Amino acid sequence: MRDNDINYKKEYIRPMIGPEHVYIFRFGKRKLNNRVIIRYSHTWTGRLKINEIDVRLHRQHHPRIFKSESELIDYLQLHLDKNHEINADL
């Protein structure tokens, strides 16, 4: 994110009940109006297991839901490339 001059803020929410933990990343160039919510748990061996990644970019009504980090990175890279092409045409 820092390579593309994008500001971000991260928060951790520990649930009162249940085994699922939540990280929230808010990011954006001017405002922190985009967010990624990562829900994860731990396996019995202590390893992290990502259950779900929700991405809501500005002005989206429904979040995009991904099951793995690679799907999320591919989606964000494609979205970033489209924005660079639009800005280059202006």
mmCIF file of C-alpha atoms in Angstrom:
data_model
loop_
_atom_site.group_PDB
_atom_site.id
_atom_site.type_symbol
_atom_site.label_atom_id
_atom_site.label_comp_id
_atom_site.label_asym_id
_atom_site.label_seq_id
_atom_site.Cartn_x
_atom_site.Cartn_y
_atom_site.Cartn_z
ATOM 1 C CA MET A 1 0.000 0.000 0.000
ATOM 2 C CA ARG A 2 2.831 2.361 0.788
ATOM 3 C CA ASP A 3 4.292 1.753 -2.689
ATOM 4 C CA ASN A 4 1.110 3.285 -4.183
ATOM 5 C CA ASP A 5 0.835 6.212 -1.694
ATOM 6 C CA ILE A 6 -2.228 4.778 0.015
ATOM 7 C CA ASN A 7 -2.854 5.587 3.690
ATOM 8 C CA TYR A 8 -4.188 2.877 5.965
ATOM 9 C CA LYS A 9 -5.236 2.148 9.524
ATOM 10 C CA LYS A 10 -5.649 -1.280 11.096
ATOM 11 C CA GLU A 11 -7.790 -2.387 14.024
ATOM 12 C CA TYR A 12 -8.103 -5.673 15.850
ATOM 13 C CA ILE A 13 -11.407 -6.833 17.312
ATOM 14 C CA ARG A 14 -11.307 -9.696 19.779
ATOM 15 C CA PRO A 15 -14.695 -11.357 20.045
ATOM 16 C CA MET A 16 -16.314 -11.915 23.410
ATOM 17 C CA ILE A 17 -17.827 -15.234 22.384
ATOM 18 C CA GLY A 18 -16.630 -17.546 19.644
ATOM 19 C CA PRO A 19 -13.297 -18.635 18.227
ATOM 20 C CA GLU A 20 -13.186 -16.197 15.288
ATOM 21 C CA HIS A 21 -10.888 -13.142 15.403
ATOM 22 C CA VAL A 22 -11.308 -10.053 13.206
ATOM 23 C CA TYR A 23 -8.852 -7.556 11.698
ATOM 24 C CA ILE A 24 -10.151 -4.442 9.941
ATOM 25 C CA PHE A 25 -7.946 -2.504 7.525
ATOM 26 C CA ARG A 26 -9.231 0.896 6.375
ATOM 27 C CA PHE A 27 -7.406 2.479 3.464
ATOM 28 C CA GLY A 28 -7.602 5.201 0.836
ATOM 29 C CA LYS A 29 -5.636 7.972 -0.845
ATOM 30 C CA ARG A 30 -7.495 10.922 0.717
ATOM 31 C CA LYS A 31 -10.076 9.359 3.056
ATOM 32 C CA LEU A 32 -10.063 5.960 4.701
ATOM 33 C CA ASN A 33 -13.302 4.973 2.934
ATOM 34 C CA ASN A 34 -12.263 1.495 1.744
ATOM 35 C CA ARG A 35 -12.013 -1.474 4.051
ATOM 36 C CA VAL A 36 -10.880 -5.071 4.232
ATOM 37 C CA ILE A 37 -12.287 -7.266 6.998
ATOM 38 C CA ILE A 38 -10.362 -10.470 7.699
ATOM 39 C CA ARG A 39 -12.028 -13.144 9.823
ATOM 40 C CA TYR A 40 -9.695 -15.872 11.007
ATOM 41 C CA SER A 41 -9.359 -18.567 13.607
ATOM 42 C CA HIS A 42 -6.624 -20.850 14.887
ATOM 43 C CA THR A 43 -6.337 -24.554 14.134
ATOM 44 C CA TRP A 44 -5.706 -27.033 16.920
ATOM 45 C CA THR A 45 -1.982 -26.908 16.054
ATOM 46 C CA GLY A 46 -1.898 -23.113 16.545
ATOM 47 C CA ARG A 47 -1.712 -22.104 12.881
ATOM 48 C CA LEU A 48 -3.826 -19.271 11.502
ATOM 49 C CA LYS A 49 -6.734 -20.231 9.268
ATOM 50 C CA ILE A 50 -8.381 -17.461 7.216
ATOM 51 C CA ASN A 51 -12.107 -18.074 7.108
ATOM 52 C CA GLU A 52 -13.210 -15.099 5.037
ATOM 53 C CA ILE A 53 -11.923 -11.823 3.580
ATOM 54 C CA ASP A 54 -14.478 -9.088 2.847
ATOM 55 C CA VAL A 55 -13.501 -6.114 0.676
ATOM 56 C CA ARG A 56 -15.678 -3.043 0.372
ATOM 57 C CA LEU A 57 -14.290 -0.329 -1.871
ATOM 58 C CA HIS A 58 -15.805 3.168 -1.906
ATOM 59 C CA ARG A 59 -19.413 3.388 -3.099
ATOM 60 C CA GLN A 60 -19.910 -0.396 -3.187
ATOM 61 C CA HIS A 61 -23.163 -1.633 -1.704
ATOM 62 C CA HIS A 62 -22.152 -5.272 -1.398
ATOM 63 C CA PRO A 63 -18.718 -6.428 -0.234
ATOM 64 C CA ARG A 64 -16.613 -8.777 -2.329
ATOM 65 C CA ILE A 65 -15.930 -11.974 -0.396
ATOM 66 C CA PHE A 66 -12.740 -13.991 -0.922
ATOM 67 C CA LYS A 67 -11.629 -17.307 0.549
ATOM 68 C CA SER A 68 -7.877 -16.753 0.155
ATOM 69 C CA GLU A 69 -5.302 -13.978 0.098
ATOM 70 C CA SER A 70 -4.255 -14.720 -3.480
ATOM 71 C CA GLU A 71 -7.808 -14.100 -4.758
ATOM 72 C CA LEU A 72 -7.883 -10.774 -2.899
ATOM 73 C CA ILE A 73 -4.499 -9.638 -4.247
ATOM 74 C CA ASP A 74 -5.465 -10.520 -7.826
ATOM 75 C CA TYR A 75 -8.704 -8.542 -7.501
ATOM 76 C CA LEU A 76 -7.024 -5.473 -5.968
ATOM 77 C CA GLN A 77 -4.188 -5.507 -8.525
ATOM 78 C CA LEU A 78 -6.708 -5.626 -11.388
ATOM 79 C CA HIS A 79 -8.701 -2.780 -9.831
ATOM 80 C CA LEU A 80 -5.545 -0.695 -9.311
ATOM 81 C CA ASP A 81 -4.397 -1.301 -12.910
ATOM 82 C CA LYS A 82 -7.783 -0.114 -14.228
ATOM 83 C CA ASN A 83 -7.519 3.111 -12.186
ATOM 84 C CA HIS A 84 -3.997 3.761 -13.493
ATOM 85 C CA GLU A 85 -5.212 3.318 -17.095
ATOM 86 C CA ILE A 86 -8.117 5.744 -16.535
ATOM 87 C CA ASN A 87 -5.841 8.351 -14.909
ATOM 88 C CA ALA A 88 -3.274 7.992 -17.716
ATOM 89 C CA ASP A 89 -5.963 8.739 -20.337
ATOM 90 C CA LEU A 90 -6.886 12.010 -18.587
#
